[in-house]
Coordinates of C-alpha atoms in Angstrom, one line a residue:
M1 CA -103.0 -4.2 152.3
S2 CA -105.7 -3.7 149.8
R3 CA -108.9 -3.4 150.2
Y4 CA -111.6 -5.0 148.0
Y5 CA -115.2 -4.2 147.0
Q6 CA -117.3 -5.8 144.0
V7 CA -119.1 -3.5 141.6
L8 CA -122.8 -4.0 141.2
P9 CA -125.0 -2.4 138.5
R10 CA -126.0 0.5 140.5
S11 CA -123.5 0.1 143.9
V12 CA -119.7 -0.7 145.3
E13 CA -120.2 -2.7 148.6
P14 CA -117.3 -4.4 150.5
L15 CA -116.0 -7.7 149.1
S16 CA -115.4 -10.6 151.7
V17 CA -112.0 -12.1 151.5
E18 CA -111.3 -14.7 154.2
P19 CA -108.0 -13.9 156.4
D20 CA -106.6 -17.0 155.3
K21 CA -107.0 -16.7 151.6
T22 CA -105.7 -14.2 148.9
E23 CA -107.0 -11.6 147.1
P24 CA -109.0 -11.9 144.2
D25 CA -107.0 -13.3 141.4
S26 CA -106.8 -10.7 138.5
S27 CA -105.7 -13.1 136.0
E28 CA -109.1 -15.0 136.1
P29 CA -111.9 -14.1 133.9
V30 CA -114.1 -11.1 135.7
A31 CA -117.5 -12.6 135.7
R32 CA -118.5 -9.8 138.4
P33 CA -116.2 -6.7 138.2
W34 CA -114.4 -5.8 141.5
L35 CA -112.3 -2.8 142.8
E36 CA -108.9 -2.7 144.7
S37 CA -108.5 0.3 147.0
F38 CA -104.9 1.7 147.6
C39 CA -106.3 4.7 149.4
P40 CA -104.4 5.1 152.6
P41 CA -105.3 7.0 155.9
E42 CA -102.1 9.7 155.2
L43 CA -104.0 10.8 151.7
A44 CA -107.1 11.4 153.4
G45 CA -108.4 14.7 151.3
R46 CA -106.1 13.8 148.6
P47 CA -107.1 13.6 145.1
V48 CA -107.9 9.8 143.7
F49 CA -107.4 8.4 140.3
I50 CA -109.3 5.0 138.9
V51 CA -106.6 2.9 137.4
M52 CA -108.2 0.7 134.3
P53 CA -105.3 -2.1 133.4
G54 CA -105.4 -3.1 129.5
G55 CA -105.8 -6.6 128.4
G56 CA -107.9 -6.2 125.0
Y57 CA -111.1 -6.6 127.1
I58 CA -110.5 -10.0 127.4
R59 CA -108.1 -10.2 130.4
H60 CA -106.2 -7.4 132.9
A61 CA -102.6 -7.0 132.4
D62 CA -101.6 -7.2 136.3
H63 CA -98.5 -4.7 136.0
E64 CA -101.1 -2.2 134.8
G65 CA -102.6 -2.4 138.0
A66 CA -101.1 -2.4 141.6
D67 CA -97.6 -1.2 140.7
V68 CA -99.4 2.0 139.2
A69 CA -101.4 2.6 142.2
R70 CA -98.4 2.3 144.5
W71 CA -96.7 4.9 142.1
L72 CA -99.5 7.2 142.4
N73 CA -99.2 6.7 145.9
A74 CA -95.9 8.1 146.1
L75 CA -97.1 10.9 144.7
A76 CA -99.6 11.7 147.3
I77 CA -102.6 10.4 144.9
N78 CA -104.9 7.8 145.9
A79 CA -105.9 4.9 143.7
V80 CA -108.6 2.3 142.8
V81 CA -107.8 0.0 140.9
L82 CA -110.8 -1.3 138.2
H83 CA -111.3 -5.0 137.5
Y84 CA -113.7 -4.1 134.9
T85 CA -115.8 -7.1 133.2
V86 CA -114.1 -8.5 130.3
A87 CA -114.8 -11.7 128.1
P88 CA -112.1 -14.1 128.2
D89 CA -113.7 -16.4 125.8
R90 CA -115.2 -13.6 123.2
P91 CA -118.8 -14.3 123.4
Q92 CA -121.0 -14.1 120.6
G93 CA -123.2 -10.8 122.3
P94 CA -121.4 -7.5 122.9
L95 CA -119.6 -7.2 125.9
H96 CA -120.5 -3.4 126.0
P97 CA -122.0 -1.4 127.7
A98 CA -121.0 -4.0 131.1
P99 CA -117.5 -2.1 131.4
L100 CA -118.3 1.8 130.8
R101 CA -121.2 0.9 133.4
D102 CA -118.4 -0.7 135.8
A103 CA -116.5 2.6 135.4
R104 CA -119.5 4.8 135.7
T105 CA -120.7 3.1 138.9
V106 CA -117.2 3.5 140.7
L107 CA -116.9 7.4 139.2
A108 CA -120.6 8.2 140.9
W109 CA -119.5 6.1 144.4
L110 CA -116.5 8.3 144.6
R111 CA -117.9 11.6 143.4
C112 CA -120.8 10.9 146.2
G113 CA -118.4 11.4 149.0
T114 CA -119.6 8.6 151.0
S115 CA -117.3 5.8 150.2
G116 CA -115.5 5.6 153.3
L117 CA -112.0 6.0 151.0
G118 CA -111.4 9.6 152.4
A119 CA -110.4 10.4 149.0
D120 CA -111.4 14.1 147.6
P121 CA -114.8 13.4 145.9
E122 CA -113.8 16.6 143.6
R123 CA -110.8 15.4 142.2
I124 CA -110.9 12.3 140.4
G125 CA -108.9 11.2 137.8
V126 CA -109.0 8.0 135.2
L127 CA -105.4 6.3 134.3
G128 CA -105.9 3.6 131.5
F129 CA -104.0 1.6 129.6
S130 CA -104.3 -0.2 126.0
A131 CA -108.0 -1.5 126.3
G132 CA -108.4 0.2 129.6
G133 CA -107.1 3.4 127.9
H134 CA -110.1 3.1 125.9
L135 CA -112.7 2.9 128.8
A136 CA -111.2 5.8 130.3
A137 CA -111.2 7.7 127.0
T138 CA -115.3 6.8 126.4
L139 CA -115.4 7.8 130.4
S140 CA -113.8 11.1 129.5
A141 CA -116.0 11.5 126.5
G142 CA -119.2 10.9 128.4
I143 CA -120.0 8.0 125.6
D144 CA -123.3 6.4 126.6
A145 CA -123.5 3.6 129.0
G146 CA -126.7 2.3 128.0
A147 CA -128.7 4.5 130.2
G148 CA -128.1 7.6 128.8
P149 CA -125.3 9.6 128.4
A150 CA -123.0 10.3 131.1
A151 CA -124.1 13.0 133.9
D152 CA -120.5 13.4 134.9
R153 CA -116.9 13.1 133.7
P154 CA -113.4 12.7 135.4
D155 CA -111.9 15.6 136.1
L156 CA -108.3 14.7 135.0
S157 CA -107.5 11.8 132.3
V158 CA -104.4 9.9 132.0
L159 CA -104.3 7.5 128.8
A160 CA -101.4 5.3 128.4
Y161 CA -100.9 3.9 124.3
P162 CA -104.8 3.9 124.4
V163 CA -107.2 2.0 122.2
V164 CA -109.2 4.9 121.2
S165 CA -111.0 4.2 117.7
M166 CA -113.0 1.4 116.6
V167 CA -113.1 2.9 113.2
A168 CA -110.0 3.7 111.6
S169 CA -106.5 1.7 113.3
F170 CA -108.1 -0.1 115.7
H171 CA -107.3 -2.7 117.8
A172 CA -109.3 -5.7 116.2
G173 CA -109.3 -7.8 119.6
S174 CA -110.5 -5.1 121.3
A175 CA -113.2 -4.4 119.1
E176 CA -114.5 -7.8 118.6
S177 CA -114.5 -8.4 122.5
L178 CA -116.3 -5.3 123.1
L179 CA -118.6 -5.5 120.4
A180 CA -118.4 -9.3 118.9
P181 CA -117.1 -9.9 115.7
G182 CA -118.7 -8.1 112.8
A183 CA -120.2 -5.3 114.4
P184 CA -121.6 -2.4 112.1
V185 CA -119.7 0.6 111.4
A186 CA -122.3 2.3 113.4
A187 CA -121.6 0.4 116.4
R188 CA -118.1 0.8 116.5
S189 CA -118.6 4.5 115.6
A190 CA -120.8 5.0 118.8
L191 CA -117.7 3.9 120.8
S192 CA -114.9 5.6 119.1
A193 CA -113.6 8.3 121.6
E194 CA -112.2 10.6 119.1
L195 CA -115.5 11.1 117.9
A196 CA -117.4 11.5 120.9
V197 CA -114.7 14.2 122.6
D198 CA -116.3 17.7 123.4
G199 CA -115.8 20.6 125.4
A200 CA -116.7 19.0 128.7
T201 CA -113.7 16.2 127.9
P202 CA -111.4 16.9 130.9
P203 CA -107.4 18.0 130.3
T204 CA -105.7 14.6 129.1
F205 CA -102.2 13.6 129.4
L206 CA -101.3 11.1 126.6
W207 CA -98.3 8.9 125.5
H208 CA -97.6 6.1 123.2
T209 CA -94.9 4.8 120.9
S210 CA -94.6 5.2 117.7
D211 CA -93.7 1.8 116.7
D212 CA -96.5 0.1 118.8
G213 CA -96.9 -3.1 116.4
A214 CA -100.6 -3.5 118.5
V215 CA -102.2 -0.4 119.0
P216 CA -101.5 1.9 116.6
V217 CA -100.1 5.3 117.7
E218 CA -102.8 6.7 115.6
N219 CA -105.0 6.4 118.5
S220 CA -103.4 8.7 120.4
L221 CA -103.0 11.2 117.7
A222 CA -106.6 11.1 116.9
Y223 CA -107.9 11.7 120.4
A224 CA -105.4 14.6 121.0
Q225 CA -106.5 16.1 117.5
A226 CA -110.0 16.1 118.8
L227 CA -109.1 17.7 122.0
S228 CA -107.5 20.2 120.0
R229 CA -110.6 21.2 117.8
H230 CA -112.8 21.2 121.4
S231 CA -110.0 23.8 122.9
V232 CA -109.3 20.9 125.9
P233 CA -105.9 21.4 127.4
F234 CA -103.8 18.3 126.5
E235 CA -100.2 17.0 126.9
L236 CA -99.1 14.1 124.4
H237 CA -95.6 12.4 124.1
V238 CA -94.6 10.2 121.4
Y239 CA -91.7 7.9 121.9
P240 CA -89.8 6.8 118.9
Q241 CA -89.3 3.0 120.4
G242 CA -91.1 1.1 122.7
R243 CA -93.5 -2.4 122.5
H244 CA -96.8 -2.4 123.5
G245 CA -98.0 -2.5 126.8
L246 CA -95.2 -1.4 129.0
G247 CA -96.7 0.1 132.2
L248 CA -94.5 2.0 134.0
A249 CA -91.8 1.3 131.3
P250 CA -88.7 0.8 134.1
G251 CA -85.3 1.0 132.2
E252 CA -87.0 1.8 129.2
P253 CA -85.1 4.1 127.0
G254 CA -87.5 7.1 126.2
A255 CA -90.8 5.6 127.2
G256 CA -89.7 5.5 130.8
G257 CA -89.9 8.9 131.2
W258 CA -93.4 9.1 130.7
S259 CA -94.3 8.7 134.5
L260 CA -92.1 12.0 135.3
E261 CA -93.6 13.8 132.5
C262 CA -96.5 12.5 134.0
A263 CA -96.0 13.3 137.8
R264 CA -95.0 17.1 136.3
W265 CA -98.2 17.4 134.4
L266 CA -100.2 16.2 137.7
A267 CA -98.1 19.1 139.8
G268 CA -99.2 21.4 137.1
H269 CA -102.7 20.8 137.8
G270 CA -102.0 20.8 141.7
W271 CA -102.6 17.0 142.2
C272 CA -98.9 15.9 142.7
I273 CA -96.8 16.7 145.7
P274 CA -93.7 19.3 144.9
R275 CA -90.7 17.7 142.8
S276 CA -88.7 18.0 146.0
E277 CA -90.8 15.7 147.9
W278 CA -91.2 13.2 145.2
A279 CA -88.3 10.8 146.1
V280 CA -88.8 11.1 149.9
S281 CA -90.2 7.8 150.3
Q282 CA -89.2 4.8 147.8
Q283 CA -91.6 2.5 149.6
P284 CA -95.1 2.0 148.6
L285 CA -97.6 3.3 151.3
D286 CA -99.7 0.8 153.1
S287 CA -103.3 1.4 152.0
G288 CA -104.6 0.1 155.4
R289 CA -107.1 -2.2 156.9
R290 CA -110.1 -3.1 154.7
M291 CA -112.8 -0.9 155.7
Q292 CA -117.0 -0.5 155.2
N293 CA -118.3 2.0 152.8
N294 CA -122.0 3.2 151.7
N295 CA -123.6 2.4 148.6
V296 CA -123.6 4.6 145.6
S297 CA -127.0 6.2 145.6
E298 CA -130.0 6.2 142.8
K299 CA -129.4 10.5 143.1
A300 CA -125.4 10.0 142.8
L301 CA -126.3 8.1 139.4
S302 CA -128.9 10.1 138.0

């Protein structure tokens, strides 16, 4: 069972879901962002990842959310799926900084150690797909969310076919949704993660396909080059074929192996259970009962 929370500007609070109603519909426009928790009691004290689905900042791709969280649970890693603010109608005004503010709020909530989820507040990663990869990359690079540069970063970052740049080889739809059509170069540069990477950017795992027809592979290459310039450890996998938006890519030749490679990378950082235990349980772990939690304090967000 998942647990649901609403993400407010400076706090994360339980979201009431009536017993006879289903969970929030992730296909609906997100006026108020929400969080889905996959942190079972068995994984208390283990690392946690913030999963950010793609969708061009106009929706959320369902297959890049809960399924990914369950995969992480199978590696003995907690997960929360962030249904960040999106703009389904592409309004005239910019969507930024709302999605990045959502992400920073959740990171601070997990970091302060009072979320009630039981995850290790010193081991928080981000895993983003496509536009969610852009959100994860901007959070990792410390880009300004409207209240000053980030005081905190994730500890690890996983980027799957991410939108990285808003100035070169970028995904026009994501840029228009995030910044509105015709945004000046200065505004797009400010949200180009490859230009913001520095020595505080966390170690990163990236993967892409070379023939991605929606988000060019140059996005991942540019981010990897920026990491290299700043001596930030990274691992990059570029597979020769595969459409955009593969998610976990089950059964896909080449790209279908990314999750195994990522698990090995996570194990190398001490976040994943040993390989001999990876296949012990083929069933998703039960995420337990809905639980209360404390708000993020002002101090935690300062």
